[in-house]
mmCIF file of C-alpha atoms in Angstrom:
data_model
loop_
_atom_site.group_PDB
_atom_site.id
_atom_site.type_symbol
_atom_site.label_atom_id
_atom_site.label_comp_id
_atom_site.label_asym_id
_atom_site.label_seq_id
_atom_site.Cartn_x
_atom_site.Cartn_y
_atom_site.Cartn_z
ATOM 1 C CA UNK C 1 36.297 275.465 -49.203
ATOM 2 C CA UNK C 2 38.175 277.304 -52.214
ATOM 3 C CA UNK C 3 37.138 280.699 -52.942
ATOM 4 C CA UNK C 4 35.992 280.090 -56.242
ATOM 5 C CA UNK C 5 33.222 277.410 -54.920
ATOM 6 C CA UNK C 6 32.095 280.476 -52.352
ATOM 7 C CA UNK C 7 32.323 282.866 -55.110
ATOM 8 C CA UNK C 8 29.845 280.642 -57.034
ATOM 9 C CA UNK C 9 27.306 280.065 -53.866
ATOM 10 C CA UNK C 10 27.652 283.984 -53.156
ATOM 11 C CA UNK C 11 26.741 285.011 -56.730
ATOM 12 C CA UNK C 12 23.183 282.519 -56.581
ATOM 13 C CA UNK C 13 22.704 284.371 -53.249
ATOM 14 C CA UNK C 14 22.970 287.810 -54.925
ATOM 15 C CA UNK C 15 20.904 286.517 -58.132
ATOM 16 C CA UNK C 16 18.000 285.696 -55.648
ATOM 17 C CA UNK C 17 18.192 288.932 -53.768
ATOM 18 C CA UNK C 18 17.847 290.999 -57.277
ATOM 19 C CA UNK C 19 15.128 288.479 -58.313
ATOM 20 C CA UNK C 20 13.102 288.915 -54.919
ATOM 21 C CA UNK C 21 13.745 292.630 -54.980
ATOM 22 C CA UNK C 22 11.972 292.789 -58.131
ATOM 23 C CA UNK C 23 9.231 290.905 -57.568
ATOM 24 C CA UNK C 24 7.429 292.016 -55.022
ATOM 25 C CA UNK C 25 3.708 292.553 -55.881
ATOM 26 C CA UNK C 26 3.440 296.188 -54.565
ATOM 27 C CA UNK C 27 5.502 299.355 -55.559
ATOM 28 C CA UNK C 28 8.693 300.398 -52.959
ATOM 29 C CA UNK C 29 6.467 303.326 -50.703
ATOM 30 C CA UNK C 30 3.752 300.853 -50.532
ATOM 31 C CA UNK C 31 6.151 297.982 -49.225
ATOM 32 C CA UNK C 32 7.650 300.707 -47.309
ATOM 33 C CA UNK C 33 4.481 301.932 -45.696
ATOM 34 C CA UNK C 34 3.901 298.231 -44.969
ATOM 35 C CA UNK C 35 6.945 297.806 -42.742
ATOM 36 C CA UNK C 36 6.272 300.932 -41.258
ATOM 37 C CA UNK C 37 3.094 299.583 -40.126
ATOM 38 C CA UNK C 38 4.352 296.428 -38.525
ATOM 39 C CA UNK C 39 6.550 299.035 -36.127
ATOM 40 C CA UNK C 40 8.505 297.472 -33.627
ATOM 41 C CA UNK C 41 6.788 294.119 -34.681
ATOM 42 C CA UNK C 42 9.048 293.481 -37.226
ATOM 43 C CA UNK C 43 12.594 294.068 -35.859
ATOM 44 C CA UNK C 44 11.223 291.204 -33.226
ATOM 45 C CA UNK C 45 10.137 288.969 -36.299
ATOM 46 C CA UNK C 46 13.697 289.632 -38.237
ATOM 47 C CA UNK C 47 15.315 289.238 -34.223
ATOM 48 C CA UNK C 48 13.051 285.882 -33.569
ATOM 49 C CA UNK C 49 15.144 283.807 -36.446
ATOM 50 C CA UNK C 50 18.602 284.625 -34.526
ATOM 51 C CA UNK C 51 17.254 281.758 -31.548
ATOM 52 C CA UNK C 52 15.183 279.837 -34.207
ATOM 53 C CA UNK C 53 18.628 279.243 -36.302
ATOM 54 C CA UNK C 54 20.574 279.131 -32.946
ATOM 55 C CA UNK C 55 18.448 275.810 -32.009
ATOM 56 C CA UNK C 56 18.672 274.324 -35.515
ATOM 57 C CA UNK C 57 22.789 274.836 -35.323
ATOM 58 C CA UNK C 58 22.561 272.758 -32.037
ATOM 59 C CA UNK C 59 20.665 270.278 -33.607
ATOM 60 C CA UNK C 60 23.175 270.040 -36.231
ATOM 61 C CA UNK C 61 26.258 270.144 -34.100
ATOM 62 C CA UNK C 62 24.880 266.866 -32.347
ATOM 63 C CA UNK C 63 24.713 265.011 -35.134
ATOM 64 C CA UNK C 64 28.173 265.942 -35.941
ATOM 65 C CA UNK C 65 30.007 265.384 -32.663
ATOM 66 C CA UNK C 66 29.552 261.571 -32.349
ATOM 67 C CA UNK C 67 33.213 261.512 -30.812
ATOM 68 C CA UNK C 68 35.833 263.721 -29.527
ATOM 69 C CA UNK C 69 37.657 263.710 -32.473
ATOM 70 C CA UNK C 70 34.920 265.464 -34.911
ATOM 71 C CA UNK C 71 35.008 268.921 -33.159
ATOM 72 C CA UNK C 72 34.006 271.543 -35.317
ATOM 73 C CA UNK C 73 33.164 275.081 -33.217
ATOM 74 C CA UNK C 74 29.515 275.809 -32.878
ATOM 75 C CA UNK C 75 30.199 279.378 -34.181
ATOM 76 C CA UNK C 76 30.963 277.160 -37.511
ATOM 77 C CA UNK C 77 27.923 275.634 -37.041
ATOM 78 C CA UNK C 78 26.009 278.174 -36.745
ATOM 79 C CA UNK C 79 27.722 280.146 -39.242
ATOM 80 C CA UNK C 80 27.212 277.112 -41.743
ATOM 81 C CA UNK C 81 23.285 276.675 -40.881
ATOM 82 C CA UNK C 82 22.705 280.194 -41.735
ATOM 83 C CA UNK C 83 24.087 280.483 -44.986
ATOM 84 C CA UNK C 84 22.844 277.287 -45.706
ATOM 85 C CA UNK C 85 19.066 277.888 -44.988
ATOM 86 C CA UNK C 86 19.730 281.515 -47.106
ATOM 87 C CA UNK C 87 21.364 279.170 -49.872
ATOM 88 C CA UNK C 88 17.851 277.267 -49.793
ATOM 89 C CA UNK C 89 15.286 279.900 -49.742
ATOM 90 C CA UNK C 90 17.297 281.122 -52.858
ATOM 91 C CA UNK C 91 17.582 278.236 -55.347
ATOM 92 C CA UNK C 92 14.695 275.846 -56.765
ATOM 93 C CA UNK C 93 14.170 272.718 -55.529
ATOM 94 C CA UNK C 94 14.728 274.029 -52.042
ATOM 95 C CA UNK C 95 18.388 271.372 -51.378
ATOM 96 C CA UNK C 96 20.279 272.353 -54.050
ATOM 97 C CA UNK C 97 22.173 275.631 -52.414
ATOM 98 C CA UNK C 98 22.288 274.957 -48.846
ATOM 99 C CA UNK C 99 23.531 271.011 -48.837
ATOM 100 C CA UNK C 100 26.190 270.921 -50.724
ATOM 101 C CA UNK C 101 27.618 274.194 -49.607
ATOM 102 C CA UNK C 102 27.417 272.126 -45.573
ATOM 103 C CA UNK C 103 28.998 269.516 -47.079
ATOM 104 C CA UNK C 104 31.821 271.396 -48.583
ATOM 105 C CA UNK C 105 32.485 273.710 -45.809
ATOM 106 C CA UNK C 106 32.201 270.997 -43.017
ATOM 107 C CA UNK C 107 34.789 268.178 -45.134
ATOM 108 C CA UNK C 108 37.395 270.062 -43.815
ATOM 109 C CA UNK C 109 36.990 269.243 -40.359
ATOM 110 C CA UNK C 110 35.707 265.540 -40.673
ATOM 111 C CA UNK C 111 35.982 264.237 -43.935
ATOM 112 C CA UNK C 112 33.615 264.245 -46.851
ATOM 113 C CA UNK C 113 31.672 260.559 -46.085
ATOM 114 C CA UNK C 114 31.515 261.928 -42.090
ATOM 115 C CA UNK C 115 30.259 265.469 -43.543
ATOM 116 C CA UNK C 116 27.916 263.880 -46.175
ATOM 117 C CA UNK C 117 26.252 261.710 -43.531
ATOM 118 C CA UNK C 118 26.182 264.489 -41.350
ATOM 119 C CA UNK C 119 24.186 266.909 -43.596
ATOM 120 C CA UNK C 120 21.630 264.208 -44.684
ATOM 121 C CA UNK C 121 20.656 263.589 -41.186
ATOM 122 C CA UNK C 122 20.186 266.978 -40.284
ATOM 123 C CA UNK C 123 18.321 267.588 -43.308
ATOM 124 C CA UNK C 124 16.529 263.649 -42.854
ATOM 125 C CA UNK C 125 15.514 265.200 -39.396
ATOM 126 C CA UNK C 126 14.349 268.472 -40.396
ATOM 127 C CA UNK C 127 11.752 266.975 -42.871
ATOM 128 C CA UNK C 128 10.740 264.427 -39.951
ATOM 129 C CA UNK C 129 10.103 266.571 -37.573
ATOM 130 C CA UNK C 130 8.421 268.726 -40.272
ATOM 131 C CA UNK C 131 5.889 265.855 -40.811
ATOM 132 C CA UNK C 132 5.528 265.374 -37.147
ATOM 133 C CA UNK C 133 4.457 268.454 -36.852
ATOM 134 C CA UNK C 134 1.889 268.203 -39.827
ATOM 135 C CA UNK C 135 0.902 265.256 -38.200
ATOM 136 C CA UNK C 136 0.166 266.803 -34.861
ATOM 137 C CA UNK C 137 -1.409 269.737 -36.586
ATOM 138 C CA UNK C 138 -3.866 267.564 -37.486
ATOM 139 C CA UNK C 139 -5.022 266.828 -33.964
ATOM 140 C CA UNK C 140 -4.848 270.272 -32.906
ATOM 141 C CA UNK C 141 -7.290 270.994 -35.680
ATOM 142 C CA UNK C 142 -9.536 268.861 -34.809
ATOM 143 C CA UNK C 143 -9.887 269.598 -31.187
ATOM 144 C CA UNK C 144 -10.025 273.380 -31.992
ATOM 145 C CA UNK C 145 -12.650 273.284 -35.253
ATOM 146 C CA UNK C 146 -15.991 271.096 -36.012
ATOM 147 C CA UNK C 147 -14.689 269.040 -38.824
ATOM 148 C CA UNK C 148 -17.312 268.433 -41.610
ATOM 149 C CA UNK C 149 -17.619 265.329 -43.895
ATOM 150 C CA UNK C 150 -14.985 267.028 -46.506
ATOM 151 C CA UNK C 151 -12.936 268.537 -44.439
ATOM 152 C CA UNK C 152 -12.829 264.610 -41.908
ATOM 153 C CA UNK C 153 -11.689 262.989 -45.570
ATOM 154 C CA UNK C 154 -8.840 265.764 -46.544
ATOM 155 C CA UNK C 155 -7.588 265.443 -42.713
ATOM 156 C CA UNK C 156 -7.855 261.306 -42.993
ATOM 157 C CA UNK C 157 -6.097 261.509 -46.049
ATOM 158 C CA UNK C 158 -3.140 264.095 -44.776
ATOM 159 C CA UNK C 159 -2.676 262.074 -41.967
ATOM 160 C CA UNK C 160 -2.140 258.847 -44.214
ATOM 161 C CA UNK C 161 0.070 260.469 -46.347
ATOM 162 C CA UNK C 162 2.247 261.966 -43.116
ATOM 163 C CA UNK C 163 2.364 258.349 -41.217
ATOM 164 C CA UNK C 164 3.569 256.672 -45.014
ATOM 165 C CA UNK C 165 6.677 259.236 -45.158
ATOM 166 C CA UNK C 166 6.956 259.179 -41.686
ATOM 167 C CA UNK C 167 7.814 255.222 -41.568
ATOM 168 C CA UNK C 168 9.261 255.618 -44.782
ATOM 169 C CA UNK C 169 12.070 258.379 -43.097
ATOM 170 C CA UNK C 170 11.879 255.760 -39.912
ATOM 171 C CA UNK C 171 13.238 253.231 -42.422
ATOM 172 C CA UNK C 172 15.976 254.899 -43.811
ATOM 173 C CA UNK C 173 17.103 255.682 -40.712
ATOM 174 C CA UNK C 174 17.532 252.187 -39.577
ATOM 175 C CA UNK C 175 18.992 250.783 -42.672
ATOM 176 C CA UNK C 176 20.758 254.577 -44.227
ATOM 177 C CA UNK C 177 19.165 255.984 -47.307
ATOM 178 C CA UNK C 178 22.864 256.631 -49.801
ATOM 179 C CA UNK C 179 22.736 253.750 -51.938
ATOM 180 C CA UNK C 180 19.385 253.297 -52.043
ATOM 181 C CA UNK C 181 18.930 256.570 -53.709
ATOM 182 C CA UNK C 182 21.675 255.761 -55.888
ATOM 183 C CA UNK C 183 19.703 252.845 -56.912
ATOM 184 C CA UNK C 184 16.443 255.137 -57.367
ATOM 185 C CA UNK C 185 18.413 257.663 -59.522
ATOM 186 C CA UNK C 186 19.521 254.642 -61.377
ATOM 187 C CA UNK C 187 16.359 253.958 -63.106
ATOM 188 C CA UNK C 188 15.541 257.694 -63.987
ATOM 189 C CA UNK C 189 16.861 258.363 -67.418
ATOM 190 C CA UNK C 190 18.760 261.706 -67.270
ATOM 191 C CA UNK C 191 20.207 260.280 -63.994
ATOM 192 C CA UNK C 192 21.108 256.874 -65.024
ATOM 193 C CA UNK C 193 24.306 256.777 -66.247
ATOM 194 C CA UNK C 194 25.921 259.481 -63.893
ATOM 195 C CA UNK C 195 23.655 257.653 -61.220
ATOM 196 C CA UNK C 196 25.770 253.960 -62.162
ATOM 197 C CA UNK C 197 29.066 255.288 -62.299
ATOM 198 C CA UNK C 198 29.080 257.170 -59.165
ATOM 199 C CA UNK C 199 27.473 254.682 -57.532
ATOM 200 C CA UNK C 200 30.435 252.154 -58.410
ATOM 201 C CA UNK C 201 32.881 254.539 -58.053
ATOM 202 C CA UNK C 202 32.006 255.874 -54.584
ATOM 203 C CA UNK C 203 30.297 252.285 -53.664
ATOM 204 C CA UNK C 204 32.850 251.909 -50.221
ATOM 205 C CA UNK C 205 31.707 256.041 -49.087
ATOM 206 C CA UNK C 206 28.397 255.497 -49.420
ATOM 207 C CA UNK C 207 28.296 252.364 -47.441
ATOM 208 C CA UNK C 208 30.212 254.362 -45.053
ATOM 209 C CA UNK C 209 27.855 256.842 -44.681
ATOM 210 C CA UNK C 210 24.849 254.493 -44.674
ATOM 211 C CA UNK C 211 26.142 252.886 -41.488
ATOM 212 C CA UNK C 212 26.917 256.567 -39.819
ATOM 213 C CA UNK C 213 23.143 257.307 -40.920
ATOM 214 C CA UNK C 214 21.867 253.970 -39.527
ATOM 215 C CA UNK C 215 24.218 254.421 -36.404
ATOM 216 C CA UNK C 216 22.308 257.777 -35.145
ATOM 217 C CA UNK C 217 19.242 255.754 -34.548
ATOM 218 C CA UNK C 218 20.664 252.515 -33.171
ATOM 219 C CA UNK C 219 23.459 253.573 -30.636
ATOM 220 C CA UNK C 220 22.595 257.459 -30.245
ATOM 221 C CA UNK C 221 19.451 257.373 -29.233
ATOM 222 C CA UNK C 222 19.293 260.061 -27.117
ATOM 223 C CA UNK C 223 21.166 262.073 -29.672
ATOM 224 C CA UNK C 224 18.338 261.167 -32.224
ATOM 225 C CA UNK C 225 15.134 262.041 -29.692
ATOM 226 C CA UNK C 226 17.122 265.398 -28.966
ATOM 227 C CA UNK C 227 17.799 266.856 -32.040
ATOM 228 C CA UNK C 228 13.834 265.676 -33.285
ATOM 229 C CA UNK C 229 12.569 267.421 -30.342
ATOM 230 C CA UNK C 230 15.096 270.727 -30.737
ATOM 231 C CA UNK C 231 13.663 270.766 -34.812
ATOM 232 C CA UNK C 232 10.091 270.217 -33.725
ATOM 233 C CA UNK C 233 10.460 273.396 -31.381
ATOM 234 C CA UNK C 234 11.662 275.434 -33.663
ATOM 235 C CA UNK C 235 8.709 274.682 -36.190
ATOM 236 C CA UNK C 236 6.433 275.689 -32.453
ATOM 237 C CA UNK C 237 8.783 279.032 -32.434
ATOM 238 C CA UNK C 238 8.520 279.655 -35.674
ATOM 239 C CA UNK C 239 4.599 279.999 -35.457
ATOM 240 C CA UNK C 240 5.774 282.990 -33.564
ATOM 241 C CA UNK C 241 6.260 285.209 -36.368
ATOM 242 C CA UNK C 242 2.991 284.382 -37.781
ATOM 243 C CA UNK C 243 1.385 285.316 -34.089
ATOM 244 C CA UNK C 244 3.416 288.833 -33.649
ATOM 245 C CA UNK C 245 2.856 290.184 -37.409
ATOM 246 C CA UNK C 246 -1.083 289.129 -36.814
ATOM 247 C CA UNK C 247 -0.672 291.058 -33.436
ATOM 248 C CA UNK C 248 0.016 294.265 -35.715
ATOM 249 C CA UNK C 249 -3.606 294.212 -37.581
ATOM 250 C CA UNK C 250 -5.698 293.090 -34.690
ATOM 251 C CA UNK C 251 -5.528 292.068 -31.099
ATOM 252 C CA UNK C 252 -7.865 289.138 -31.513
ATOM 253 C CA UNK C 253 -5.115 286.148 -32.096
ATOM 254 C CA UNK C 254 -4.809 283.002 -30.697
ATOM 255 C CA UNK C 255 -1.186 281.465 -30.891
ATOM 256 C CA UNK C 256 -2.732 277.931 -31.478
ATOM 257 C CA UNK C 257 -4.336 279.509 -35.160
ATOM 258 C CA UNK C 258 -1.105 280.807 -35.702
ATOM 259 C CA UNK C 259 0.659 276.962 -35.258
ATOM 260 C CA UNK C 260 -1.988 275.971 -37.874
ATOM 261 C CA UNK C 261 -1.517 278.964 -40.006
ATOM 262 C CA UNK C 262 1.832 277.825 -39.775
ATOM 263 C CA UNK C 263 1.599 274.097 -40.788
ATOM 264 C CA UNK C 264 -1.108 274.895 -43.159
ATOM 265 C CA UNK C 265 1.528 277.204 -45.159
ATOM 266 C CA UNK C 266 4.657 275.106 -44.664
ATOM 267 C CA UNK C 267 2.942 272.338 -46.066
ATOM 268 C CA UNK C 268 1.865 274.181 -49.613
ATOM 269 C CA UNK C 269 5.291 275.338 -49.332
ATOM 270 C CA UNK C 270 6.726 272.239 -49.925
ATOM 271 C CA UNK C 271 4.301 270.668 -51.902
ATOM 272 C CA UNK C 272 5.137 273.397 -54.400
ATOM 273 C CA UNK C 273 9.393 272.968 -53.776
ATOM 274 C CA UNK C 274 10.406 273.339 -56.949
ATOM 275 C CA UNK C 275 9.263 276.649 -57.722
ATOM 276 C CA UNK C 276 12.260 279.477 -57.391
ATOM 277 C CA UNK C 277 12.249 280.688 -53.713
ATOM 278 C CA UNK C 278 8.953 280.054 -53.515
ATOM 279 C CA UNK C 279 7.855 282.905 -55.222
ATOM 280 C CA UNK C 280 4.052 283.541 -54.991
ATOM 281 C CA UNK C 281 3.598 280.101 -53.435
ATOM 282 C CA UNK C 282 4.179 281.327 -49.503
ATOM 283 C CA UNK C 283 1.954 284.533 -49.655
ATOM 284 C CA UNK C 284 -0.572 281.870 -51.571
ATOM 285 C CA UNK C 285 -0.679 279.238 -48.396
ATOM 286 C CA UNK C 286 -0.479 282.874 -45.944
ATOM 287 C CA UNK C 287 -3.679 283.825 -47.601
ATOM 288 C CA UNK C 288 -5.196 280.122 -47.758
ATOM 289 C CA UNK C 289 -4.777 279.416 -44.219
ATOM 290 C CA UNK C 290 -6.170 282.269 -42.782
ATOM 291 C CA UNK C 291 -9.095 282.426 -44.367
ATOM 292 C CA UNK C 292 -9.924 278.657 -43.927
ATOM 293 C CA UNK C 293 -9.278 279.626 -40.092
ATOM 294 C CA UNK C 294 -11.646 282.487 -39.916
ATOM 295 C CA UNK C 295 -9.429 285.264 -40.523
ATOM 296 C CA UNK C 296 -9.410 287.657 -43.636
ATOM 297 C CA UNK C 297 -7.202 286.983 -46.677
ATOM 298 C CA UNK C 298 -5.671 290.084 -46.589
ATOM 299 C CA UNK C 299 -4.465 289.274 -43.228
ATOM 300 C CA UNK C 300 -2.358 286.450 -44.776
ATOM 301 C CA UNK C 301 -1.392 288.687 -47.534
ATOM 302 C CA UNK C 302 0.365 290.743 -45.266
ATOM 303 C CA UNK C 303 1.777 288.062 -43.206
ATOM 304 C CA UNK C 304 3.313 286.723 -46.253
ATOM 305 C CA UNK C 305 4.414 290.085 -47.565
ATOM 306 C CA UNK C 306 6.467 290.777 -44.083
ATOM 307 C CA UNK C 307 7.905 287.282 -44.147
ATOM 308 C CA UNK C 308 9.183 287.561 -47.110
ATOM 309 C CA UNK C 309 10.899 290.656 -45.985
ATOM 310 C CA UNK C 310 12.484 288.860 -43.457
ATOM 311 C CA UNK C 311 14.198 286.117 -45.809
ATOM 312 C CA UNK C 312 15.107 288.614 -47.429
ATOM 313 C CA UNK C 313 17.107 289.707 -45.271
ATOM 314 C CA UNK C 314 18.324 286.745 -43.627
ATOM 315 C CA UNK C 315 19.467 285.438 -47.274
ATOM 316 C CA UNK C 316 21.963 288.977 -46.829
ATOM 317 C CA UNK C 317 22.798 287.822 -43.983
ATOM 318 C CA UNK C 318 23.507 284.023 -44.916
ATOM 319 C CA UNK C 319 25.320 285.528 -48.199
ATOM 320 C CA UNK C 320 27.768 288.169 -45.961
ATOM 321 C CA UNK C 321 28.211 285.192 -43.407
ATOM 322 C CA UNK C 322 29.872 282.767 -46.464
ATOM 323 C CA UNK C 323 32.997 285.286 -46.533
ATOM 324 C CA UNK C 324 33.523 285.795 -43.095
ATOM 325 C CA UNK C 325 35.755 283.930 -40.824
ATOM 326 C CA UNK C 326 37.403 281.634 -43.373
ATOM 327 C CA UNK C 327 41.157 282.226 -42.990
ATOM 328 C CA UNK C 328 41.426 279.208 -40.176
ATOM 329 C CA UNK C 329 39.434 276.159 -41.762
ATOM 330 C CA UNK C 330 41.659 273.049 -40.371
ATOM 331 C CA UNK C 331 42.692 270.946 -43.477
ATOM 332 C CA UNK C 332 41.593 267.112 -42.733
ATOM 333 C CA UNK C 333 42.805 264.172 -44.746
ATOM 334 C CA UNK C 334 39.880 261.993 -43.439
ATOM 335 C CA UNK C 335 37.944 259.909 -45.903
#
């Protein structure tokens, strides 16, 4: 990638730092006080996200190494996974950073249909396993809560709505999903005519990387079960940080609350994807969850408050990462 394009990512990185920095809803000794608070708790939290981004690198690097001949170094991976996700929590509409930074940075080494295809299965798997765990949430509710009238139609309905996207994602995955949401783009008016032209322009690459898409769940099966289970485990391990910030305000915490805490929140999260880092809207679902679990608000205030620390820093992290290590990129020719 040239310099210029990294320059660019880097200064939306920086732009979201400033922005988070000056939005917190409490003054700097409060938020100070806070982390003092959480103690050793939160050094684990910030620490916890090092194996959690480890597992979705591996993940990542399977989908990419279909043959010997697509060898990118898992360092890269990894190195590429963590900006990206930092890229993600800092622009709207959540795929806007991170994607086509991965696809830019991984061309490269494979080519750009090869690193398109790549990215959109990883990201086609993350939100898949992301409804699987919804879905299972469900069930886990259920056995763990007396479910009311109301509360037996909102979990019939969320279930519906996870199975429909679920076969819908099972679909794409058999037949790719590129020119199909060409054609959807087609038919949306500020999209349209960019939408047509790039769609006959590009019409061989995107075939192309319909038939690598479609090719993950026909001939690499074992790839495809893999890297669902490796993203479903990290959604388990990320219900971790929920359970060790909770640990700080009382001792009373059971790590199965915290994996609905957890879904509970994600799914708000992305229900509300458009909004700017998700200002407001993850302390929101924090606060939400807990108290429709029997805990206080204020517990998922705080949770909210000391995870959004911790992207905070990560997004540093991601942003520091992008200019590191990019003197020996291998130049590919590959379509």
């Amino acid at each position: 990638m040239k310099n210029n394009y990294r320059n660019i990512f880097l200064l939306i990185g920086v732009i979201a730092i400033v922005i988070m920095l000056f939005t917190f809803d409490m003054k700097y000794d409060e938020l100070l006080n806070n982390l003092k608070r959480a103690g050793f708790w939160f050094p684990v939290v910030v620490l916890l996200w090092v194996f959690i981004y480890m597992i979705n690198a591996v993940s990542w690097y399977m989908i990419i190494h279909d043959n010997k001949e697509n060898h990118v170094p898992y360092l890269k991976v990894y190195k590429f996974t963590i900006t990206g996700f930092a890229l993600n929590y800092a622009t709207p509409f959540g795929f806007m950073g991170g994607e086509p930074y991965r696809i830019i940075e991984l061309t490269p080494y494979v080519g750009v249909s090869k690193a398109t295809s790549s990215v959109i299965l990883y990201v086609m798997m993350h939100i898949f396993a992301h409804l699987c765990f919804w879905f299972s949430s469900i069930f886990l509710f259920i056995l763990m809560y007396s479910v009311n009238i109301g509360t037996g139609i909102i979990l019939t309905f969320a279930g519906a709505f996870c199975l429909f996207l679920i076969y819908f994602f099972i679909k794409g995955y058999k037949n790719g999903m590129a020119v199909k949401t060409l054609r959807l783009c087609k038919k949306i008016p500020f999209l349209k005519k960019w939408a047509t032209h790039f769609a006959e322009e590009k019409k061989e690459m995107l075939e192309r990387i319909d038939s690598q898409i479609a090719e993950l769940h026909k001939q690499r099966k074992k790839t495809f079960y893999t890297t669902l289970f490796l993203e479903f485990t990290t959604r388990i391990l990320g219900s971790l940080e929920v359970f060790f910030i909770l640990k700080i305000l009382t001792p009373d915490v059971n790590f199965l609350t915290c994996i609905l805490i957890m879904a509970f929140t994600s799914l708000i999260s992305n229900i509300f994807f458009f909004f700017p880092m998700q200002l407001g809207v993850r302390e929101g679902g924090f606060a939400i969850s807990t108290g429709k679990l029997a805990l206080t608000g204020a517990f998922g205030i705080y949770v909210g408050l000391i995870t959004r620390v911790r992207e905070l820093i990560w997004i540093g992290i991601g942003m520091l990462l992008m200019k590191v290590g990019n003197k020996n990129n291998i130049v590919s020719n590959k379509e």
